[in-house]
mmCIF file of C-alpha atoms in Angstrom:
data_model
loop_
_atom_site.group_PDB
_atom_site.id
_atom_site.type_symbol
_atom_site.label_atom_id
_atom_site.label_comp_id
_atom_site.label_asym_id
_atom_site.label_seq_id
_atom_site.Cartn_x
_atom_site.Cartn_y
_atom_site.Cartn_z
ATOM 1 C CA UNK A 1 107.371 97.154 73.235
ATOM 2 C CA UNK A 2 105.861 97.620 69.864
ATOM 3 C CA UNK A 3 103.154 99.594 70.993
ATOM 4 C CA UNK A 4 100.325 97.363 72.083
ATOM 5 C CA UNK A 5 97.903 100.292 72.150
ATOM 6 C CA UNK A 6 98.011 100.807 68.583
ATOM 7 C CA UNK A 7 97.978 97.365 66.985
ATOM 8 C CA UNK A 8 99.862 97.835 64.063
ATOM 9 C CA UNK A 9 101.102 95.319 62.161
ATOM 10 C CA UNK A 10 104.026 94.151 62.019
ATOM 11 C CA UNK A 11 102.827 91.389 59.722
ATOM 12 C CA UNK A 12 100.915 93.794 57.071
ATOM 13 C CA UNK A 13 97.655 93.540 58.821
ATOM 14 C CA UNK A 14 95.427 96.355 59.299
ATOM 15 C CA UNK A 15 95.731 98.508 62.327
ATOM 16 C CA UNK A 16 92.775 98.583 64.952
ATOM 17 C CA UNK A 17 91.668 101.576 63.709
ATOM 18 C CA UNK A 18 91.319 100.747 60.237
ATOM 19 C CA UNK A 19 89.576 97.397 60.889
ATOM 20 C CA UNK A 20 87.159 99.782 63.160
ATOM 21 C CA UNK A 21 86.561 101.828 60.143
ATOM 22 C CA UNK A 22 85.651 98.974 58.164
ATOM 23 C CA UNK A 23 83.454 97.224 60.524
ATOM 24 C CA UNK A 24 81.645 100.562 60.649
ATOM 25 C CA UNK A 25 80.787 100.406 57.073
ATOM 26 C CA UNK A 26 79.145 96.791 57.873
ATOM 27 C CA UNK A 27 82.347 94.613 57.561
ATOM 28 C CA UNK A 28 81.499 92.056 59.922
ATOM 29 C CA UNK A 29 84.909 90.141 59.364
ATOM 30 C CA UNK A 30 86.708 93.229 60.486
ATOM 31 C CA UNK A 31 84.777 93.283 63.472
ATOM 32 C CA UNK A 32 85.764 89.680 64.147
ATOM 33 C CA UNK A 33 89.338 90.181 63.839
ATOM 34 C CA UNK A 34 89.232 92.881 66.329
ATOM 35 C CA UNK A 35 87.518 90.321 68.732
ATOM 36 C CA UNK A 36 90.427 88.112 68.048
ATOM 37 C CA UNK A 37 92.797 90.624 68.414
ATOM 38 C CA UNK A 38 91.704 92.027 71.492
ATOM 39 C CA UNK A 39 89.841 89.327 73.664
ATOM 40 C CA UNK A 40 93.549 88.404 75.321
ATOM 41 C CA UNK A 41 94.130 91.840 75.953
ATOM 42 C CA UNK A 42 90.794 92.512 77.496
ATOM 43 C CA UNK A 43 91.137 89.630 79.698
ATOM 44 C CA UNK A 44 94.535 90.196 80.701
ATOM 45 C CA UNK A 45 92.945 93.682 81.679
ATOM 46 C CA UNK A 46 89.909 92.204 83.389
ATOM 47 C CA UNK A 47 91.484 89.112 85.243
ATOM 48 C CA UNK A 48 93.707 91.483 87.320
ATOM 49 C CA UNK A 49 90.234 93.351 88.589
ATOM 50 C CA UNK A 50 87.425 90.659 88.431
ATOM 51 C CA UNK A 51 86.546 88.459 91.274
ATOM 52 C CA UNK A 52 86.916 85.295 89.193
ATOM 53 C CA UNK A 53 87.251 84.092 85.461
ATOM 54 C CA UNK A 54 83.774 83.803 85.001
ATOM 55 C CA UNK A 55 82.900 87.631 85.643
ATOM 56 C CA UNK A 56 86.063 88.597 83.319
ATOM 57 C CA UNK A 57 84.706 86.777 80.155
ATOM 58 C CA UNK A 58 81.469 87.973 80.797
ATOM 59 C CA UNK A 59 82.740 91.146 80.855
ATOM 60 C CA UNK A 60 84.510 90.513 77.697
ATOM 61 C CA UNK A 61 81.435 89.609 75.949
ATOM 62 C CA UNK A 62 79.295 92.540 77.165
ATOM 63 C CA UNK A 63 82.535 94.868 75.704
ATOM 64 C CA UNK A 64 81.949 93.493 72.424
ATOM 65 C CA UNK A 65 78.555 93.602 72.289
ATOM 66 C CA UNK A 66 78.374 97.335 73.653
ATOM 67 C CA UNK A 67 81.212 98.119 71.334
ATOM 68 C CA UNK A 68 79.437 96.681 68.350
ATOM 69 C CA UNK A 69 76.505 98.500 69.201
ATOM 70 C CA UNK A 70 78.264 101.936 69.557
ATOM 71 C CA UNK A 71 80.709 101.340 66.674
ATOM 72 C CA UNK A 72 78.991 103.728 64.750
ATOM 73 C CA UNK A 73 79.625 106.638 67.380
ATOM 74 C CA UNK A 74 83.645 105.735 67.517
ATOM 75 C CA UNK A 75 85.784 108.428 66.002
ATOM 76 C CA UNK A 76 88.383 106.607 64.175
ATOM 77 C CA UNK A 77 90.980 109.131 64.432
ATOM 78 C CA UNK A 78 91.133 108.154 68.080
ATOM 79 C CA UNK A 79 92.904 105.044 69.450
ATOM 80 C CA UNK A 80 90.469 101.863 69.602
ATOM 81 C CA UNK A 81 92.172 100.237 72.553
ATOM 82 C CA UNK A 82 91.524 103.000 75.420
ATOM 83 C CA UNK A 83 87.629 102.928 73.988
ATOM 84 C CA UNK A 84 87.285 99.178 74.400
ATOM 85 C CA UNK A 85 89.270 99.060 77.732
ATOM 86 C CA UNK A 86 86.951 101.683 78.982
ATOM 87 C CA UNK A 87 83.979 99.893 78.019
ATOM 88 C CA UNK A 88 85.393 96.899 79.473
ATOM 89 C CA UNK A 89 85.974 98.551 82.734
ATOM 90 C CA UNK A 90 82.407 99.674 82.885
ATOM 91 C CA UNK A 91 81.123 96.168 82.168
ATOM 92 C CA UNK A 92 82.856 94.635 84.682
ATOM 93 C CA UNK A 93 81.760 97.228 87.334
ATOM 94 C CA UNK A 94 78.287 96.911 86.385
ATOM 95 C CA UNK A 95 78.577 93.063 86.639
ATOM 96 C CA UNK A 96 80.017 93.628 90.234
ATOM 97 C CA UNK A 97 77.345 95.488 91.445
ATOM 98 C CA UNK A 98 74.605 92.901 89.988
ATOM 99 C CA UNK A 99 76.605 90.122 91.866
ATOM 100 C CA UNK A 100 74.991 89.632 95.267
ATOM 101 C CA UNK A 101 77.484 89.832 98.316
ATOM 102 C CA UNK A 102 79.796 87.051 98.740
ATOM 103 C CA UNK A 103 78.996 84.267 100.823
ATOM 104 C CA UNK A 104 80.072 84.967 104.242
ATOM 105 C CA UNK A 105 80.246 82.133 106.810
ATOM 106 C CA UNK A 106 78.411 82.476 110.104
ATOM 107 C CA UNK A 107 81.646 83.307 112.075
ATOM 108 C CA UNK A 108 82.148 86.224 109.629
ATOM 109 C CA UNK A 109 84.988 84.821 107.714
ATOM 110 C CA UNK A 110 84.376 85.329 103.879
ATOM 111 C CA UNK A 111 84.160 81.965 101.989
ATOM 112 C CA UNK A 112 86.243 81.935 99.060
ATOM 113 C CA UNK A 113 84.213 80.317 96.442
ATOM 114 C CA UNK A 114 86.269 81.012 93.258
ATOM 115 C CA UNK A 115 90.019 80.355 92.683
ATOM 116 C CA UNK A 116 91.800 83.328 92.068
ATOM 117 C CA UNK A 117 91.446 85.204 88.891
ATOM 118 C CA UNK A 118 94.614 85.768 87.212
ATOM 119 C CA UNK A 119 96.925 82.693 86.759
ATOM 120 C CA UNK A 120 100.010 84.170 85.429
ATOM 121 C CA UNK A 121 101.983 87.507 86.065
ATOM 122 C CA UNK A 122 105.337 87.574 85.220
ATOM 123 C CA UNK A 123 108.453 88.922 86.628
ATOM 124 C CA UNK A 124 107.886 92.609 88.363
ATOM 125 C CA UNK A 125 104.304 92.228 87.668
ATOM 126 C CA UNK A 126 104.296 89.272 90.368
ATOM 127 C CA UNK A 127 105.482 91.637 92.897
ATOM 128 C CA UNK A 128 103.070 94.626 91.997
ATOM 129 C CA UNK A 129 100.310 92.211 92.280
ATOM 130 C CA UNK A 130 101.466 91.375 95.674
ATOM 131 C CA UNK A 131 102.390 94.947 96.679
ATOM 132 C CA UNK A 132 99.944 97.078 95.059
ATOM 133 C CA UNK A 133 95.961 97.477 95.478
ATOM 134 C CA UNK A 134 93.745 96.175 92.470
ATOM 135 C CA UNK A 135 93.296 99.663 91.158
ATOM 136 C CA UNK A 136 96.881 100.960 91.183
ATOM 137 C CA UNK A 137 97.760 97.451 89.734
ATOM 138 C CA UNK A 138 95.455 98.317 86.740
ATOM 139 C CA UNK A 139 96.772 101.627 86.747
ATOM 140 C CA UNK A 140 100.289 100.302 86.441
ATOM 141 C CA UNK A 141 99.296 97.754 83.652
ATOM 142 C CA UNK A 142 97.551 100.300 81.329
ATOM 143 C CA UNK A 143 100.616 102.339 81.730
ATOM 144 C CA UNK A 144 103.388 100.311 80.874
ATOM 145 C CA UNK A 145 101.628 96.901 79.936
ATOM 146 C CA UNK A 146 99.504 98.869 77.315
ATOM 147 C CA UNK A 147 101.355 101.654 76.854
ATOM 148 C CA UNK A 148 98.396 103.988 77.369
ATOM 149 C CA UNK A 149 98.808 107.793 78.364
ATOM 150 C CA UNK A 150 97.792 108.953 81.757
ATOM 151 C CA UNK A 151 94.571 110.761 80.662
ATOM 152 C CA UNK A 152 93.622 107.614 78.543
ATOM 153 C CA UNK A 153 94.172 105.441 82.033
ATOM 154 C CA UNK A 154 92.156 108.234 83.679
ATOM 155 C CA UNK A 155 89.135 108.038 81.201
ATOM 156 C CA UNK A 156 89.089 104.071 81.693
ATOM 157 C CA UNK A 157 89.382 103.920 85.482
ATOM 158 C CA UNK A 158 87.114 107.032 85.897
ATOM 159 C CA UNK A 159 89.834 109.007 87.792
ATOM 160 C CA UNK A 160 91.330 112.074 87.239
ATOM 161 C CA UNK A 161 94.770 112.357 85.219
ATOM 162 C CA UNK A 162 96.379 113.647 88.286
ATOM 163 C CA UNK A 163 95.486 110.771 90.355
ATOM 164 C CA UNK A 164 96.767 108.475 87.627
ATOM 165 C CA UNK A 165 100.166 110.219 87.440
ATOM 166 C CA UNK A 166 100.237 110.395 91.589
ATOM 167 C CA UNK A 167 99.100 106.811 91.649
ATOM 168 C CA UNK A 168 101.607 105.634 89.153
ATOM 169 C CA UNK A 169 104.409 107.627 91.004
ATOM 170 C CA UNK A 170 103.584 106.134 94.335
ATOM 171 C CA UNK A 171 103.481 102.726 92.907
ATOM 172 C CA UNK A 172 107.082 102.813 91.240
ATOM 173 C CA UNK A 173 108.371 104.169 94.439
ATOM 174 C CA UNK A 174 106.747 101.077 96.354
ATOM 175 C CA UNK A 175 107.910 98.570 94.111
ATOM 176 C CA UNK A 176 111.807 100.358 93.973
ATOM 177 C CA UNK A 177 111.766 100.392 97.567
ATOM 178 C CA UNK A 178 110.479 96.643 97.935
ATOM 179 C CA UNK A 179 113.311 95.742 95.249
ATOM 180 C CA UNK A 180 115.931 97.813 97.123
ATOM 181 C CA UNK A 181 115.169 95.574 99.926
ATOM 182 C CA UNK A 182 116.458 92.761 98.010
ATOM 183 C CA UNK A 183 120.054 93.392 96.717
ATOM 184 C CA UNK A 184 120.134 90.383 94.440
ATOM 185 C CA UNK A 185 116.733 91.691 92.501
ATOM 186 C CA UNK A 186 118.177 95.071 92.636
ATOM 187 C CA UNK A 187 121.176 93.536 90.875
ATOM 188 C CA UNK A 188 119.398 91.786 88.364
ATOM 189 C CA UNK A 189 117.206 94.825 87.371
ATOM 190 C CA UNK A 190 120.028 97.460 87.238
ATOM 191 C CA UNK A 191 122.598 95.105 86.050
ATOM 192 C CA UNK A 192 124.932 95.538 88.847
ATOM 193 C CA UNK A 193 127.443 93.385 89.971
ATOM 194 C CA UNK A 194 127.722 92.541 93.499
ATOM 195 C CA UNK B 1 130.414 99.341 90.630
ATOM 196 C CA UNK B 2 128.675 102.209 92.679
ATOM 197 C CA UNK B 3 124.974 102.125 93.283
ATOM 198 C CA UNK B 4 123.175 104.082 90.680
ATOM 199 C CA UNK B 5 121.030 107.208 91.286
ATOM 200 C CA UNK B 6 117.529 106.363 91.973
ATOM 201 C CA UNK B 7 115.997 108.092 89.091
ATOM 202 C CA UNK B 8 117.957 105.713 86.802
ATOM 203 C CA UNK B 9 116.874 103.001 88.854
ATOM 204 C CA UNK B 10 113.610 104.151 88.294
ATOM 205 C CA UNK B 11 114.063 104.216 84.514
ATOM 206 C CA UNK B 12 115.285 100.332 84.924
ATOM 207 C CA UNK B 13 112.336 99.544 86.721
ATOM 208 C CA UNK B 14 110.180 100.937 83.967
ATOM 209 C CA UNK B 15 111.774 99.122 81.472
ATOM 210 C CA UNK B 16 111.741 95.999 83.515
ATOM 211 C CA UNK B 17 107.917 96.252 83.764
ATOM 212 C CA UNK B 18 107.547 96.876 80.174
ATOM 213 C CA UNK B 19 109.664 93.601 79.209
ATOM 214 C CA UNK B 20 108.004 91.375 81.719
ATOM 215 C CA UNK B 21 104.475 92.771 80.122
ATOM 216 C CA UNK B 22 105.704 91.516 76.909
ATOM 217 C CA UNK B 23 106.763 88.186 78.172
ATOM 218 C CA UNK B 24 103.361 87.589 79.573
ATOM 219 C CA UNK B 25 101.288 85.050 78.097
ATOM 220 C CA UNK B 26 98.201 85.984 76.444
ATOM 221 C CA UNK B 27 96.376 83.184 75.481
ATOM 222 C CA UNK B 28 94.298 83.507 72.663
ATOM 223 C CA UNK B 29 90.990 82.360 74.495
ATOM 224 C CA UNK B 30 89.334 80.152 71.294
ATOM 225 C CA UNK B 31 86.555 79.405 73.438
ATOM 226 C CA UNK B 32 85.899 82.804 74.554
ATOM 227 C CA UNK B 33 86.390 84.344 71.085
ATOM 228 C CA UNK B 34 83.816 81.634 69.646
ATOM 229 C CA UNK B 35 81.486 82.807 72.285
ATOM 230 C CA UNK B 36 81.492 86.365 71.647
ATOM 231 C CA UNK B 37 81.261 85.861 67.975
ATOM 232 C CA UNK B 38 78.164 83.845 68.208
ATOM 233 C CA UNK B 39 76.838 86.665 70.544
ATOM 234 C CA UNK B 40 76.941 89.238 68.120
ATOM 235 C CA UNK B 41 73.834 90.113 66.210
ATOM 236 C CA UNK B 42 73.794 88.358 63.035
ATOM 237 C CA UNK B 43 71.692 90.945 60.816
ATOM 238 C CA UNK B 44 74.530 91.781 58.862
ATOM 239 C CA UNK B 45 73.865 95.414 59.002
ATOM 240 C CA UNK B 46 76.550 97.983 60.078
ATOM 241 C CA UNK B 47 76.479 98.796 63.987
ATOM 242 C CA UNK B 48 74.195 102.049 63.974
ATOM 243 C CA UNK B 49 72.969 101.823 67.600
ATOM 244 C CA UNK B 50 73.832 104.446 70.526
ATOM 245 C CA UNK B 51 77.369 104.579 71.431
ATOM 246 C CA UNK B 52 78.507 102.875 74.960
ATOM 247 C CA UNK B 53 78.783 106.316 76.211
ATOM 248 C CA UNK B 54 75.107 106.671 76.458
ATOM 249 C CA UNK B 55 73.536 108.402 79.391
ATOM 250 C CA UNK B 56 71.971 106.406 82.078
ATOM 251 C CA UNK B 57 68.345 105.387 81.419
ATOM 252 C CA UNK B 58 65.713 106.613 83.788
ATOM 253 C CA UNK B 59 64.532 103.845 85.933
ATOM 254 C CA UNK B 60 60.950 103.192 87.051
ATOM 255 C CA UNK B 61 61.251 104.489 90.250
ATOM 256 C CA UNK B 62 62.047 108.134 89.151
ATOM 257 C CA UNK B 63 59.297 107.808 86.309
ATOM 258 C CA UNK B 64 56.656 106.798 88.783
ATOM 259 C CA UNK B 65 56.943 109.495 91.146
ATOM 260 C CA UNK B 66 57.314 111.925 88.103
ATOM 261 C CA UNK B 67 53.848 110.845 86.581
ATOM 262 C CA UNK B 68 52.200 111.045 89.770
ATOM 263 C CA UNK B 69 53.194 114.438 90.456
ATOM 264 C CA UNK B 70 52.009 115.646 86.797
ATOM 265 C CA UNK B 71 48.712 113.966 87.296
ATOM 266 C CA UNK B 72 48.462 115.441 90.913
ATOM 267 C CA UNK B 73 49.219 119.080 89.516
ATOM 268 C CA UNK B 74 46.701 118.368 86.707
ATOM 269 C CA UNK B 75 44.067 117.438 88.844
ATOM 270 C CA UNK B 76 44.819 120.600 90.975
ATOM 271 C CA UNK B 77 44.350 122.603 87.995
ATOM 272 C CA UNK B 78 41.272 120.903 86.780
ATOM 273 C CA UNK B 79 39.627 121.170 90.345
ATOM 274 C CA UNK B 80 40.584 124.281 91.442
ATOM 275 C CA UNK B 81 37.888 126.430 93.401
ATOM 276 C CA UNK B 82 35.869 128.412 91.007
ATOM 277 C CA UNK B 83 36.978 132.379 91.662
ATOM 278 C CA UNK B 84 34.482 134.437 94.144
ATOM 279 C CA UNK B 85 32.374 136.728 92.395
ATOM 280 C CA UNK B 86 33.635 140.322 93.220
ATOM 281 C CA UNK B 87 31.986 141.968 95.634
ATOM 282 C CA UNK B 88 28.990 144.482 94.983
ATOM 283 C CA UNK B 89 30.760 147.453 96.546
ATOM 284 C CA UNK B 90 34.327 147.191 98.192
ATOM 285 C CA UNK B 91 34.082 147.486 101.882
ATOM 286 C CA UNK B 92 35.051 150.995 103.454
ATOM 287 C CA UNK B 93 37.740 150.909 105.814
ATOM 288 C CA UNK B 94 37.570 153.152 108.793
ATOM 289 C CA UNK B 95 40.906 155.125 109.438
ATOM 290 C CA UNK B 96 41.829 157.744 111.784
ATOM 291 C CA UNK B 97 41.846 161.217 111.444
ATOM 292 C CA UNK B 98 44.675 162.393 109.728
ATOM 293 C CA UNK B 99 46.268 165.291 111.468
ATOM 294 C CA UNK B 100 45.364 168.623 109.793
ATOM 295 C CA UNK B 101 48.131 169.725 107.750
ATOM 296 C CA UNK B 102 50.448 172.761 109.240
ATOM 297 C CA UNK B 103 48.765 175.250 106.706
ATOM 298 C CA UNK B 104 45.599 174.476 107.969
ATOM 299 C CA UNK B 105 46.404 175.274 111.811
ATOM 300 C CA UNK B 106 45.730 178.669 113.152
ATOM 301 C CA UNK B 107 48.457 180.654 114.378
ATOM 302 C CA UNK B 108 47.542 180.553 118.007
ATOM 303 C CA UNK B 109 47.971 176.810 117.896
ATOM 304 C CA UNK B 110 51.704 176.665 116.865
ATOM 305 C CA UNK B 111 53.338 175.906 119.933
ATOM 306 C CA UNK B 112 51.116 172.758 120.145
ATOM 307 C CA UNK B 113 52.300 171.803 116.365
ATOM 308 C CA UNK B 114 55.946 172.554 117.335
ATOM 309 C CA UNK B 115 55.958 170.178 120.424
ATOM 310 C CA UNK B 116 55.750 166.811 118.600
ATOM 311 C CA UNK B 117 54.328 163.686 120.671
ATOM 312 C CA UNK B 118 58.262 162.439 121.582
ATOM 313 C CA UNK B 119 58.704 166.324 123.308
ATOM 314 C CA UNK B 120 55.607 165.543 125.055
ATOM 315 C CA UNK B 121 56.658 162.262 126.374
ATOM 316 C CA UNK B 122 60.581 163.623 127.341
ATOM 317 C CA UNK B 123 58.307 166.583 129.114
ATOM 318 C CA UNK B 124 56.553 164.172 131.146
ATOM 319 C CA UNK B 125 59.216 162.070 132.138
ATOM 320 C CA UNK B 126 61.146 165.352 133.284
ATOM 321 C CA UNK B 127 58.275 166.225 135.315
ATOM 322 C CA UNK B 128 58.095 162.780 136.957
ATOM 323 C CA UNK B 129 61.878 162.801 137.563
ATOM 324 C CA UNK B 130 61.700 166.095 139.177
ATOM 325 C CA UNK B 131 58.808 164.975 141.724
ATOM 326 C CA UNK B 132 60.724 161.904 142.426
ATOM 327 C CA UNK B 133 64.069 164.121 143.169
ATOM 328 C CA UNK B 134 61.799 166.292 145.477
ATOM 329 C CA UNK B 135 60.432 163.377 147.545
ATOM 330 C CA UNK B 136 64.060 161.966 148.005
ATOM 331 C CA UNK B 137 65.778 165.245 148.727
ATOM 332 C CA UNK B 138 63.058 165.942 151.413
ATOM 333 C CA UNK B 139 63.499 162.780 152.684
ATOM 334 C CA UNK B 140 66.855 163.405 153.855
ATOM 335 C CA UNK B 141 68.013 165.392 157.062
ATOM 336 C CA UNK B 142 69.030 168.633 156.922
ATOM 337 C CA UNK B 143 67.126 171.908 155.224
ATOM 338 C CA UNK B 144 64.487 171.644 152.452
ATOM 339 C CA UNK B 145 65.511 171.619 149.163
ATOM 340 C CA UNK B 146 63.591 173.644 146.487
ATOM 341 C CA UNK B 147 63.387 171.291 143.314
ATOM 342 C CA UNK B 148 62.495 173.540 140.454
#
C-alpha cells in the first residue's frame, strides 16, 4: 500500500503535514483539502465502531471542528493521521455517552432502530468484522488499513502499546485458524494448489 | 506443494489484509464534506484555540460544593468566638509531696529507703503464702509442721 498514514502525493499534491502547516498559518483552502482527503478515511474508521451512520457523520464533523480549533497546537513534525483519528475516536465516544440507552422492547429484546453502519468490508475484512469484536477490528484496521504503528494505535484507542500488540497477535491467530478450517480459502490466500 | 509454515501463512494473511484494505471502497462523501466545510468557522483567522487534548473542564457539580466549602470556611473564620481573656493568676495545682531525695534521708532510715514499694509488696505476698501454707500443712493428718 502506498502508505495511507502519510498521504503523500503521488500526483504532486502536498502531504498532510504540509497542508496542516499551511492551515496553521491561516490557509483555509489547505484545511479544506485536508477535510476532503480525510473524510472518507475517518468515515471508514468510524463506521466500523459507530452504532449507525448518523453517529459516524456527526463524529466526523466534530472531529474537523476540534481539529480546526486545535490546529495551532499540532506539531507538524508528527503525522496528521493518528492525530485526527484520535480526535475522531474521542468524539465518537463522547457521542455514545450522550446517546440515550437504546430502545428496549418490553420483553427485554433490544429494538434494532438503525441499519448496520458499515456497508462494505471487502475480502478478509468481512471475516474480521464477523469474527472479531469492534475494538479488535478497529485495531486491526488501524494497523493494516491505515498503516499506523502500535504506539499510535494505542494512543487512538486509549490502550497500552502492549495491549495493541497482543490484540493484533490474537486477531491474526483467530483469523488464521478460521481460514485454516477452510482449505479453499487457505489455498487462495497462500497460493497453494490443492 | 506441501503446506507452508504458519509464520509464512501469517505473513500472507497480513499481505492479504493490506490488499483488501486497499480495495475497500472509500466513497468521497461529498455531502458530508460540504456539511463539515459549512460548519467550520468563517472568521478567516488562523485557528488559535486550545488543542483537542485540553483537560476536561470542571463541571458545575464540583464547582458548587467547592464554593460552598470556601464560603463555610470564610464564615467560620469571621464568626469564630473571641479568645477568652487570660486569667489573672493561673490556678495552682496541688501535687502530692515528692519523696525526699536520698541525700536528705537520715542514715538511720536507710533500710526503708532501700526497700522499694515493689519489694514491700513481694514481702507481703510471701508472708501471705507462708500463712496459707501453714494452715494447709496443719490441716493434713500427721505431725505438726513448722513453717518458718
